[in-house]
Amino acid sequence: MKSSQRIKSIQSRIASSFVMLVLFTALLLIFISYRLSESAVRETAESYTSELINQVNANIQTYITGMKDISLATMNNPNVREYLASSEELQPAELAQLKAKISEYFHSIRVSRKDIASINIFGEGGTFISDRTNAELNPYIEVSEQPWYRQAQENKGQTVISSSHVQPVIKGEYRWVVSLSRELSGITPTQGLGILLIDLNFKVINDMLSKLDLGNRGYVFVIDSQGRIVYHPQQQLLYSNLKTERLEQVLQDKQGGFVVKEDGASRIYSIKDTDFGWKIVGVFYENELVDNKKQMQLSFVRSRIVMPRVRRAVLCCHLPQPDPAYQEASGENDGGGEGELRYPRSCRALQRNLRPGPQL
């Protein structure tokens, strides 16, 4: 009798260990699946954001390249070079004729390019040529004190791309633009003849970036090499100090992005450097990567709650049945004698419910 009890006890322990191992393995697999799913979704979102930013970079690069091409064509235009280099030697009639040709040339470019707001030249002697013959300089603005003017002089013939700003140099006009400026040189590179200014209509960039979709709260913004805002969907709030952005961290980043945790939410920054000094930044919220992330978490929690109950039920079903002769000898009361197999009440109830009927 004792040998039979010992065998049944060993069987119970083996069954319990086996069920525990199976359930532990199941929970481990569920946890690994959840982590892998979450990681895969995040990598997919980061890849999508990176591709989106690369496309934005290519589009902006197209506009900037077009402006650079215009500046190169202007530098090599014989009428422009003659006007700037020989303005003191030519007669007023000849200067007026050259100025009209240059203005017409600029006008034809601006008409063919809807993204160009204006094209202007500011000569060293105070001369001014625009794509519009009736354009006048703003008498309250000193052109030589404008940032784009000073930077063009400092870079000695290299193109300078500004951040977005209001252009006040033309009388009666205050357009929101991005400016390309460069110094026009004479026979020698050190001989500056004037500054070429090409203004890109900011509406082009705004329309391009405002349509991007990075979730309900995600967005894209652009800064220049000095950390100044070129574009941001909440630009006015930034200027009013009602919103802050991690501009310093973006400028110093060398890894292509970083993660910020604030107020219980994680923001993922993806950064792309351009060839002309700007940084294009995509920001998306981790909790918006998938709509069913909470459902995934709840499923995992439910699994952890249900599995122990399943283990107990399975273990009870696998417990060995007491020998009838032993039951008759020792009694079936709860407080039986020494050596009795004692099962939990829940297991005994479960065994009675699952016990098969009499066989025919």
mmCIF file of C-alpha atoms in Angstrom, residues 19 37 79 113 130 140 159 162 188 199 237 247 252 258 265 301 308 315 327 331 336:
data_model
loop_
_atom_site.group_PDB
_atom_site.id
_atom_site.type_symbol
_atom_site.label_atom_id
_atom_site.label_comp_id
_atom_site.label_asym_id
_atom_site.label_seq_id
_atom_site.Cartn_x
_atom_site.Cartn_y
_atom_site.Cartn_z
ATOM 1 C CA VAL A 19 2.672 21.290 -16.567
ATOM 2 C CA SER A 37 6.082 42.480 -32.513
ATOM 3 C CA ASN A 79 25.100 91.757 -69.440
ATOM 4 C CA ARG A 113 9.525 79.350 -61.811
ATOM 5 C CA SER A 130 15.186 93.622 -59.840
ATOM 6 C CA TYR A 140 13.840 102.453 -43.948
ATOM 7 C CA THR A 159 26.083 80.317 -51.843
ATOM 8 C CA SER A 162 19.078 81.521 -44.963
ATOM 9 C CA THR A 188 39.661 88.082 -59.539
ATOM 10 C CA ASP A 199 14.084 84.610 -52.654
ATOM 11 C CA LEU A 237 4.118 79.056 -30.644
ATOM 12 C CA LEU A 247 17.049 72.254 -31.050
ATOM 13 C CA GLN A 252 24.603 68.000 -31.622
ATOM 14 C CA PHE A 258 17.233 59.950 -30.445
ATOM 15 C CA ALA A 265 5.120 59.384 -23.613
ATOM 16 C CA VAL A 301 -1.687 40.458 -19.231
ATOM 17 C CA PRO A 308 -1.909 29.745 -13.690
ATOM 18 C CA LEU A 315 -2.727 19.419 -12.696
ATOM 19 C CA GLN A 327 -10.502 4.419 0.376
ATOM 20 C CA GLY A 331 -12.389 6.224 5.029
ATOM 21 C CA GLY A 336 -8.588 10.676 7.278
#
